[in-house]
Every structure is written in C-alpha cells, then in structure tokens.
CSV table of C-alpha atoms in Angstrom, one decimal:
chain,number,residue,atom,x,y,z
E,1,MET,CA,-72.9,-78.0,29.5
E,2,TYR,CA,-73.6,-75.8,26.5
E,3,ASP,CA,-72.1,-76.3,23.1
E,4,ILE,CA,-71.5,-72.5,22.7
E,5,ILE,CA,-71.5,-69.8,25.4
E,6,VAL,CA,-71.6,-66.3,23.9
E,7,VAL,CA,-70.4,-63.5,26.2
E,8,GLY,CA,-72.0,-60.3,24.9
E,9,GLY,CA,-75.5,-59.7,23.5
E,10,GLY,CA,-74.9,-57.1,20.9
E,11,PRO,CA,-75.1,-57.6,17.1
E,12,ALA,CA,-72.0,-59.8,17.0
E,13,GLY,CA,-73.0,-62.0,19.9
E,14,LEU,CA,-76.6,-62.4,18.9
E,15,THR,CA,-75.7,-63.1,15.3
E,16,ALA,CA,-73.2,-65.8,16.6
E,17,ALA,CA,-76.0,-67.3,18.6
E,18,ILE,CA,-78.3,-67.5,15.6
E,19,TYR,CA,-75.7,-69.1,13.4
E,20,GLY,CA,-74.8,-71.6,16.2
E,21,LEU,CA,-78.5,-72.5,16.8
E,22,ARG,CA,-79.0,-73.0,13.0
E,23,ASN,CA,-76.2,-75.5,13.1
E,24,GLY,CA,-78.0,-77.5,15.8
E,25,LYS,CA,-75.9,-76.4,18.8
E,26,SER,CA,-77.1,-75.4,22.2
E,27,VAL,CA,-76.3,-71.7,22.9
E,28,PHE,CA,-76.3,-69.6,26.0
E,29,VAL,CA,-75.9,-65.8,25.8
E,30,ILE,CA,-74.6,-63.7,28.7
E,31,GLU,CA,-75.1,-59.9,28.5
E,32,LYS,CA,-74.1,-57.6,31.3
E,33,SER,CA,-76.3,-54.6,30.6
E,34,VAL,CA,-78.7,-54.4,27.6
E,35,PHE,CA,-79.3,-56.8,24.7
E,36,GLY,CA,-78.5,-55.1,21.4
E,37,GLY,CA,-75.3,-53.4,22.6
E,38,GLN,CA,-74.3,-49.8,21.9
E,39,ILE,CA,-76.6,-49.6,18.9
E,40,VAL,CA,-79.7,-49.4,21.1
E,41,ASN,CA,-78.7,-45.8,22.0
E,42,SER,CA,-79.0,-44.7,18.4
E,43,PRO,CA,-82.5,-43.3,17.7
E,44,LYS,CA,-82.1,-43.6,13.9
E,45,VAL,CA,-79.9,-46.0,12.0
E,46,GLU,CA,-79.8,-45.8,8.2
E,47,ASN,CA,-76.8,-48.1,7.2
E,48,ILE,CA,-78.1,-51.6,8.3
E,49,PRO,CA,-78.8,-53.7,5.2
E,50,GLY,CA,-82.5,-54.4,4.7
E,51,PHE,CA,-83.7,-51.3,6.6
E,52,ASP,CA,-84.1,-47.8,5.1
E,53,SER,CA,-84.3,-46.6,8.7
E,54,ILE,CA,-84.7,-48.3,12.0
E,55,SER,CA,-84.1,-47.3,15.6
E,56,GLY,CA,-81.2,-49.1,17.3
E,57,ASP,CA,-83.5,-50.2,20.1
E,58,GLU,CA,-85.9,-51.8,17.7
E,59,PHE,CA,-83.0,-53.5,15.8
E,60,GLY,CA,-81.7,-54.9,19.1
E,61,ASP,CA,-85.1,-56.2,20.0
E,62,LYS,CA,-85.4,-58.0,16.6
E,63,LEU,CA,-82.0,-59.6,17.0
E,64,LEU,CA,-82.9,-60.9,20.5
E,65,GLU,CA,-86.3,-62.1,19.4
E,66,GLN,CA,-84.8,-64.0,16.5
E,67,ALA,CA,-82.1,-65.7,18.7
E,68,MET,CA,-84.5,-66.6,21.4
E,69,GLY,CA,-87.1,-67.8,18.9
E,70,GLN,CA,-84.5,-70.3,17.6
E,71,GLY,CA,-83.8,-71.6,21.1
E,72,ALA,CA,-81.1,-69.4,22.6
E,73,GLU,CA,-81.0,-69.2,26.4
E,74,VAL,CA,-80.1,-65.8,27.8
E,75,THR,CA,-79.2,-64.1,31.0
E,76,LEU,CA,-78.3,-60.6,32.3
E,77,GLU,CA,-75.1,-61.0,34.2
E,78,ASN,CA,-71.5,-59.6,34.2
E,79,VAL,CA,-68.8,-62.1,33.3
E,80,ILE,CA,-65.7,-61.7,35.5
E,81,SER,CA,-63.7,-64.8,34.4
E,82,VAL,CA,-63.4,-67.5,31.7
E,83,ASP,CA,-61.2,-70.4,32.7
E,84,THR,CA,-60.3,-73.6,30.8
E,85,VAL,CA,-60.8,-76.8,32.7
E,86,ASN,CA,-59.1,-80.1,31.6
E,87,VAL,CA,-60.8,-83.3,32.6
E,88,ASP,CA,-59.1,-86.8,32.2
E,89,TYR,CA,-61.3,-89.7,31.3
E,90,ASP,CA,-60.6,-93.4,30.6
E,91,VAL,CA,-61.1,-95.2,27.4
E,92,ASP,CA,-59.7,-98.7,27.6
E,93,TYR,CA,-56.9,-97.4,29.9
E,94,GLU,CA,-55.2,-99.1,32.8
E,95,GLU,CA,-52.1,-98.2,34.8
E,96,LYS,CA,-50.6,-100.9,37.0
E,97,GLU,CA,-47.3,-100.7,38.9
E,98,GLY,CA,-46.1,-97.9,36.6
E,99,GLU,CA,-47.1,-99.7,33.4
E,100,GLN,CA,-49.8,-98.4,31.1
E,101,THR,CA,-52.0,-100.8,29.0
E,102,GLY,CA,-54.6,-99.9,26.4
E,103,SER,CA,-55.0,-96.6,24.6
E,104,ALA,CA,-53.5,-93.3,26.0
E,105,LYS,CA,-55.5,-91.5,28.6
E,106,PRO,CA,-57.6,-88.8,26.7
E,107,VAL,CA,-58.2,-85.3,28.0
E,108,SER,CA,-61.4,-83.3,27.6
E,109,ARG,CA,-61.4,-79.5,27.9
E,110,PHE,CA,-64.3,-77.2,28.6
E,111,PHE,CA,-64.7,-73.6,29.8
E,112,ALA,CA,-66.0,-72.5,33.1
E,113,ILE,CA,-67.5,-69.0,33.2
E,114,LYS,CA,-68.1,-67.1,36.4
E,115,THR,CA,-70.2,-63.9,36.8
E,116,GLU,CA,-70.3,-61.1,39.3
E,117,GLU,CA,-73.7,-62.2,40.4
E,118,GLY,CA,-72.4,-65.6,41.5
E,119,GLY,CA,-73.4,-67.6,38.4
E,120,ARG,CA,-71.2,-70.4,37.0
E,121,TYR,CA,-71.7,-71.8,33.5
E,122,GLU,CA,-69.9,-74.4,31.5
E,123,GLY,CA,-69.4,-74.6,27.7
E,124,LYS,CA,-67.5,-76.6,25.2
E,125,THR,CA,-66.7,-73.4,23.3
E,126,VAL,CA,-66.9,-69.7,24.1
E,127,ILE,CA,-67.3,-66.7,21.9
E,128,LEU,CA,-66.3,-63.3,23.4
E,129,ALA,CA,-68.3,-60.6,21.8
E,130,THR,CA,-67.9,-58.1,24.7
E,131,GLY,CA,-68.3,-54.9,22.6
E,132,THR,CA,-67.0,-51.6,24.0
E,133,THR,CA,-67.9,-49.0,26.6
E,134,HIS,CA,-68.0,-45.2,26.6
E,135,ARG,CA,-64.7,-43.4,26.8
E,136,VAL,CA,-64.4,-40.7,29.5
E,137,LEU,CA,-62.0,-37.8,30.0
E,138,GLY,CA,-60.6,-39.0,33.3
E,139,LEU,CA,-60.9,-35.5,34.9
E,140,PRO,CA,-61.4,-34.9,38.6
E,141,GLY,CA,-65.0,-35.3,39.7
E,142,GLU,CA,-66.1,-36.9,36.5
E,143,GLU,CA,-67.0,-40.3,37.9
E,144,GLU,CA,-69.1,-38.7,40.6
E,145,LEU,CA,-71.0,-36.6,38.0
E,146,ILE,CA,-71.8,-39.4,35.6
E,147,GLY,CA,-75.6,-39.7,35.8
E,148,ASN,CA,-75.8,-36.4,37.6
E,149,GLY,CA,-74.7,-33.8,35.1
E,150,ILE,CA,-72.7,-36.0,32.7
E,151,SER,CA,-74.5,-38.3,30.3
E,152,PHE,CA,-73.8,-40.4,27.2
E,153,CYS,CA,-77.2,-40.9,25.7
E,154,ALA,CA,-79.5,-38.1,24.5
E,155,VAL,CA,-82.4,-40.5,24.1
E,156,CYS,CA,-82.1,-41.5,27.7
E,157,ASP,CA,-81.3,-38.2,29.4
E,158,GLY,CA,-82.0,-35.4,26.9
E,159,ASP,CA,-85.3,-34.4,28.3
E,160,PHE,CA,-83.7,-33.6,31.7
E,161,TYR,CA,-82.1,-30.7,29.9
E,162,ARG,CA,-85.1,-29.3,28.1
E,163,ASP,CA,-84.7,-25.5,27.7
E,164,LYS,CA,-81.3,-25.6,29.3
E,165,THR,CA,-77.7,-25.2,28.1
E,166,VAL,CA,-75.8,-28.3,27.3
E,167,VAL,CA,-72.2,-29.0,26.2
E,168,MET,CA,-71.5,-31.8,23.7
E,169,ILE,CA,-67.8,-33.0,23.9
E,170,GLY,CA,-66.9,-34.7,20.6
E,171,GLY,CA,-67.1,-34.1,16.9
E,172,GLY,CA,-67.6,-37.4,15.2
E,173,ASN,CA,-70.7,-39.3,14.0
E,174,SER,CA,-71.7,-40.3,17.6
E,175,ALA,CA,-71.5,-36.7,18.8
E,176,PHE,CA,-73.6,-35.3,15.9
E,177,VAL,CA,-76.2,-38.0,16.2
E,178,GLU,CA,-76.6,-37.2,19.8
E,179,SER,CA,-76.6,-33.5,19.0
E,180,SER,CA,-79.3,-33.9,16.4
E,181,LEU,CA,-81.6,-35.0,19.2
E,182,LEU,CA,-80.5,-32.4,21.8
E,183,VAL,CA,-80.6,-29.4,19.5
E,184,ASP,CA,-84.5,-29.5,19.4
E,185,ILE,CA,-84.8,-29.9,23.1
E,186,VAL,CA,-82.3,-27.6,24.7
E,187,ASP,CA,-82.1,-23.8,24.7
E,188,LYS,CA,-78.4,-23.8,23.7
E,189,LEU,CA,-76.0,-26.5,22.5
E,190,ILE,CA,-72.3,-25.9,22.7
E,191,ILE,CA,-70.1,-28.4,20.8
E,192,LEU,CA,-66.4,-28.7,21.8
E,193,GLN,CA,-64.1,-30.7,19.5
E,194,ASP,CA,-60.4,-31.4,20.2
E,195,MET,CA,-59.5,-31.8,16.5
E,196,PRO,CA,-59.2,-28.9,14.1
E,197,VAL,CA,-62.3,-30.0,12.2
E,198,PHE,CA,-65.4,-32.0,12.8
E,199,THR,CA,-65.1,-35.6,11.6
E,200,ALA,CA,-68.9,-36.5,11.4
E,201,ASP,CA,-70.5,-37.3,8.0
E,202,GLN,CA,-71.3,-34.1,6.2
E,203,LYS,CA,-75.0,-34.8,6.1
E,204,LEU,CA,-75.1,-35.1,9.8
E,205,GLN,CA,-73.1,-31.8,10.2
E,206,ASP,CA,-75.4,-30.0,7.9
E,207,GLN,CA,-78.4,-31.2,9.7
E,208,VAL,CA,-77.2,-30.0,13.1
E,209,LEU,CA,-75.2,-26.9,12.3
E,210,SER,CA,-78.1,-25.4,10.4
E,211,LYS,CA,-79.9,-24.8,13.7
E,212,GLY,CA,-79.8,-21.4,15.3
E,213,ASN,CA,-79.1,-22.4,18.9
E,214,ILE,CA,-75.7,-24.0,18.2
E,215,GLU,CA,-72.2,-22.7,19.2
E,216,THR,CA,-69.2,-24.7,18.0
E,217,HIS,CA,-65.5,-24.7,19.0
E,218,VAL,CA,-62.8,-26.8,17.3
E,219,GLY,CA,-59.1,-27.4,18.3
E,220,THR,CA,-60.0,-27.2,22.0
E,221,LYS,CA,-58.5,-29.0,25.0
E,222,ILE,CA,-60.8,-29.8,27.9
E,223,LEU,CA,-59.1,-28.9,31.1
E,224,ALA,CA,-61.6,-29.4,33.9
E,225,TYR,CA,-65.3,-29.5,34.9
E,226,GLU,CA,-66.6,-26.5,36.8
E,227,ILE,CA,-68.2,-28.0,39.8
E,228,GLU,CA,-70.3,-26.3,42.5
E,229,GLU,CA,-70.0,-27.8,46.0
E,230,GLY,CA,-73.2,-29.3,47.4
E,231,THR,CA,-75.2,-27.8,50.2
E,232,ALA,CA,-77.3,-29.1,53.0
E,233,GLU,CA,-80.4,-28.2,50.9
E,234,ASN,CA,-79.5,-30.7,48.1
E,235,GLY,CA,-78.0,-33.3,50.3
E,236,PHE,CA,-74.4,-32.1,49.7
E,237,GLN,CA,-74.6,-33.3,46.1
E,238,LYS,CA,-72.1,-31.6,43.8
E,239,LYS,CA,-73.5,-29.8,40.8
E,240,LEU,CA,-71.9,-29.4,37.3
E,241,THR,CA,-72.0,-25.7,36.2
E,242,GLY,CA,-69.6,-25.6,33.3
E,243,VAL,CA,-66.7,-26.9,31.3
E,244,ILE,CA,-63.2,-25.2,31.4
E,245,TYR,CA,-61.3,-25.6,28.1
E,246,GLU,CA,-58.5,-24.0,26.2
E,247,GLU,CA,-58.9,-22.6,22.7
E,248,ASN,CA,-56.0,-20.9,20.8
E,249,GLY,CA,-54.0,-20.7,24.0
E,250,GLU,CA,-56.8,-19.0,25.9
E,251,GLN,CA,-58.6,-20.5,28.8
E,252,LYS,CA,-62.4,-20.3,28.6
E,253,THR,CA,-65.4,-21.6,30.4
E,254,ALA,CA,-68.6,-22.9,28.8
E,255,LYS,CA,-71.3,-22.4,31.3
E,256,CYS,CA,-73.8,-25.2,31.2
E,257,ASP,CA,-76.4,-27.4,33.0
E,258,GLY,CA,-75.1,-30.7,31.6
E,259,VAL,CA,-72.5,-32.4,29.5
E,260,PHE,CA,-72.8,-35.2,27.0
E,261,LEU,CA,-69.6,-37.2,26.2
E,262,ALA,CA,-69.2,-38.6,22.7
E,263,ILE,CA,-65.4,-39.1,22.5
E,264,GLY,CA,-65.3,-42.7,21.4
E,265,LEU,CA,-65.5,-46.2,22.9
E,266,VAL,CA,-63.1,-48.5,24.6
E,267,PRO,CA,-63.0,-52.3,25.1
E,268,ASP,CA,-63.3,-53.9,28.5
E,269,ASN,CA,-61.3,-57.1,27.8
E,270,GLY,CA,-58.8,-57.0,30.7
E,271,SER,CA,-60.4,-60.0,32.4
E,272,PHE,CA,-59.6,-62.2,29.4
E,273,ALA,CA,-56.0,-61.2,28.8
E,274,ASP,CA,-54.7,-64.5,29.9
E,275,ILE,CA,-56.7,-66.5,27.3
E,276,ALA,CA,-56.7,-64.1,24.4
E,277,ASP,CA,-54.1,-61.7,23.1
E,278,LEU,CA,-54.8,-57.9,23.4
E,279,ASP,CA,-53.3,-55.0,21.5
E,280,GLU,CA,-51.9,-51.9,23.2
E,281,ARG,CA,-55.4,-50.4,23.4
E,282,GLY,CA,-57.0,-53.5,24.9
E,283,TYR,CA,-58.7,-54.9,21.9
E,284,PHE,CA,-58.6,-58.6,21.1
E,285,VAL,CA,-56.2,-59.6,18.3
E,286,PRO,CA,-57.8,-62.5,16.4
E,287,GLU,CA,-55.3,-65.0,14.9
E,288,ASN,CA,-57.5,-65.9,11.9
E,289,ILE,CA,-60.5,-63.6,11.7
E,290,CYS,CA,-62.0,-64.9,15.0
E,291,THR,CA,-59.6,-67.5,16.6
E,292,THR,CA,-57.4,-67.0,19.6
E,293,LYS,CA,-54.4,-68.6,21.2
E,294,THR,CA,-56.8,-70.8,23.3
E,295,PRO,CA,-58.4,-73.6,21.3
E,296,GLY,CA,-62.2,-73.4,21.5
E,297,LEU,CA,-62.2,-69.7,22.3
E,298,PHE,CA,-63.3,-67.2,19.7
E,299,VAL,CA,-63.8,-63.4,19.5
E,300,ALA,CA,-66.1,-61.3,17.5
E,301,GLY,CA,-67.3,-57.7,17.0
E,302,ASP,CA,-66.2,-54.3,18.2
E,303,CYS,CA,-64.1,-55.7,21.0
E,304,CYS,CA,-61.6,-56.8,18.3
E,305,THR,CA,-58.9,-54.8,16.6
E,306,LYS,CA,-60.3,-53.8,13.2
E,307,THR,CA,-60.6,-50.9,10.8
E,308,LEU,CA,-64.4,-50.6,10.7
E,309,ARG,CA,-66.7,-50.9,13.6
E,310,GLN,CA,-70.2,-51.0,12.3
E,311,VAL,CA,-73.3,-53.2,12.8
E,312,ALA,CA,-72.7,-54.9,9.5
E,313,THR,CA,-69.1,-55.9,10.3
E,314,ALA,CA,-70.1,-57.0,13.8
E,315,CYS,CA,-72.7,-59.3,12.4
E,316,SER,CA,-70.2,-60.7,10.0
E,317,ASP,CA,-67.7,-61.3,12.8
E,318,GLY,CA,-70.4,-63.1,14.8
E,319,ALA,CA,-71.2,-65.4,11.8
E,320,TYR,CA,-67.5,-66.3,11.3
E,321,ALA,CA,-67.1,-67.0,15.0
E,322,ALA,CA,-70.1,-69.3,15.2
E,323,ILE,CA,-69.1,-71.3,12.2
E,324,ALA,CA,-65.6,-71.6,13.5
E,325,ALA,CA,-67.0,-72.8,16.9
E,326,CYS,CA,-69.2,-75.4,15.1
E,327,GLU,CA,-66.2,-76.6,13.1
E,328,PHE,CA,-64.2,-76.9,16.3
E,329,LEU,CA,-67.0,-79.0,17.9
E,330,ARG,CA,-67.1,-81.3,15.0
C-alpha cells in the first residue's frame, strides 16, 4: 500500500513524485512507454528554467534520476483502470440483535490500479499525470503505415529518410522543431499546413525556411495517402508513395518516401472518465487546480484542460498535486 501512486512518468508525474517523497510519503510511479514524456522527443529545449539549452531526453533522465534518488519506485506498465475500494473496519464497534454499541463503524478508502500487463497496485491517493499522445489524421491506411512510412519523431526515424523526400504535415512549433532536424538529412522537405499561415515561433520558421531544399504549402487539406500495394518480393507490405492534398480548390499530390505528423497531441483519459470529469476533447477538468470529484484522486500536467502546455507548467501542476495529496493524507 503506497501513500501516492503516480500514473505517468513525464515532467508532471516525476515532479509530483519528488514533492511527495520530500514530504516523507512512499511513492510509486507507473509509466506506459518512456520516462520523461513527450519532451524526450525534442532534441533541443531552450525554455526550461535553469538550462540555456538541454535535450529533452537528457532532461527526462535527470527527472527520473532525481525521483529514484529520493526513493521513488517505478515500473513500465500500461494502466487500464483505477478503482476505489471501501473497506469497513471496527473501532469499539458492536452490533447485536439490530442494536449498535460503541462508535460508528468507520470506512477506509483506497485505490486499486490494474495494468495491461497484469499488475495490481494499491495506493491511498492517486495522481493521474497521463500526458498526451500524437494526433493522427484518421485517413485510410494510416494505422498500418505508422512505423512504416509514417513517423512522429525525427530524432528516432529521420535517418531512415536520408537523401530522400519527406512530407511534414503541420505548421506549429512541433512541426518546425522536427523539420529543423530533417532539413539537413533529407534531399527535399515538403511542409503542408492546413491553416493560412505557419504558427511556429518566428525564430524557428527563419531557421528552417532559410534552407534551400524546402517546399511549403499553407491552407491545404489532406485528402489521402498515396499507397502502393505490396508485392510478393516485399512480403506484401504496403508502401507510402505520396500525400494527396487540396490547395486553392485544386487536388495535388506530394510524392514522397515518408511522412512526419506534427498536428498536435490528444489526451488518453477515457479509462478514467468514471472517476474524473473530462471536457469535450477528453482532457481532465480539475475542480481546484488539481482536485477531482473523487476524494484522494488528483490530476496534473498536459492531460488537463489548460491554456499553456509547457514543461514549466507541467512541473507546477505536479507540485500542486503532490502537496494536495499530502494534505489529503494528513
């Protein structure tokens, strides 16, 4: 039985763990994919207080090292449910022939967490810091092509497209950060943005658009992926050969060897809808910064409805949630 179980090992979750441990609580952190969260995919981060520049991967490692150094227990598993469990216990309580004597029968509540891998863990409080996942277009064939022609991370997959043609779908900061890595690797980079202008910071835009192997299109609508059917020679594996889009009412095709999606992030909170309120987009709606409708359950980080999703705000959320959990325990 842990004092605090944190679901999610990104900046919010690991900050919560650190604050809980410093308050003398036992803390268990459950992360489904990689400790550090989405920030580990950023090769260069320049807006984290205390660092002029640091890679997201290094920052994630530092957070995990700090939490474990203070005593956090961690595991890599995918949480599928969080249930409340009420347990009655007697304190000077008797019931005979329908009559009660002594004090009222108290009730103790704790949380039972189950994971996809078959794990079951118990905690007196829970902090959900589940973060977000990559948004996709939902086009035919997309799911099958992810990891085989469609990627999200230039650091992870950029080298597979060295000296080839790549399409970047998106025009915000994430798209341009990824593009800044790809543009020096690929032969040609085509950026497709659905909005009439790019929304990335001007400094990022200047850095990328100054390159000579860039082609850009704004105000576009992605219609479909151009897919070549597999053959016996390649094990009948389908191949991505282009992106079909509409621009100014005209249908066009951007021939390419691969696509990188940078069209935003979405929460994955559906499993917890019965214990914490969600908005229409699926984000947690905290009642008071980090509290929920379930006593002892708190939320923190990018999985919550908020106006600014940054490492700094995620860490702030984690600190609030941990202190609130400690107050609840007291």
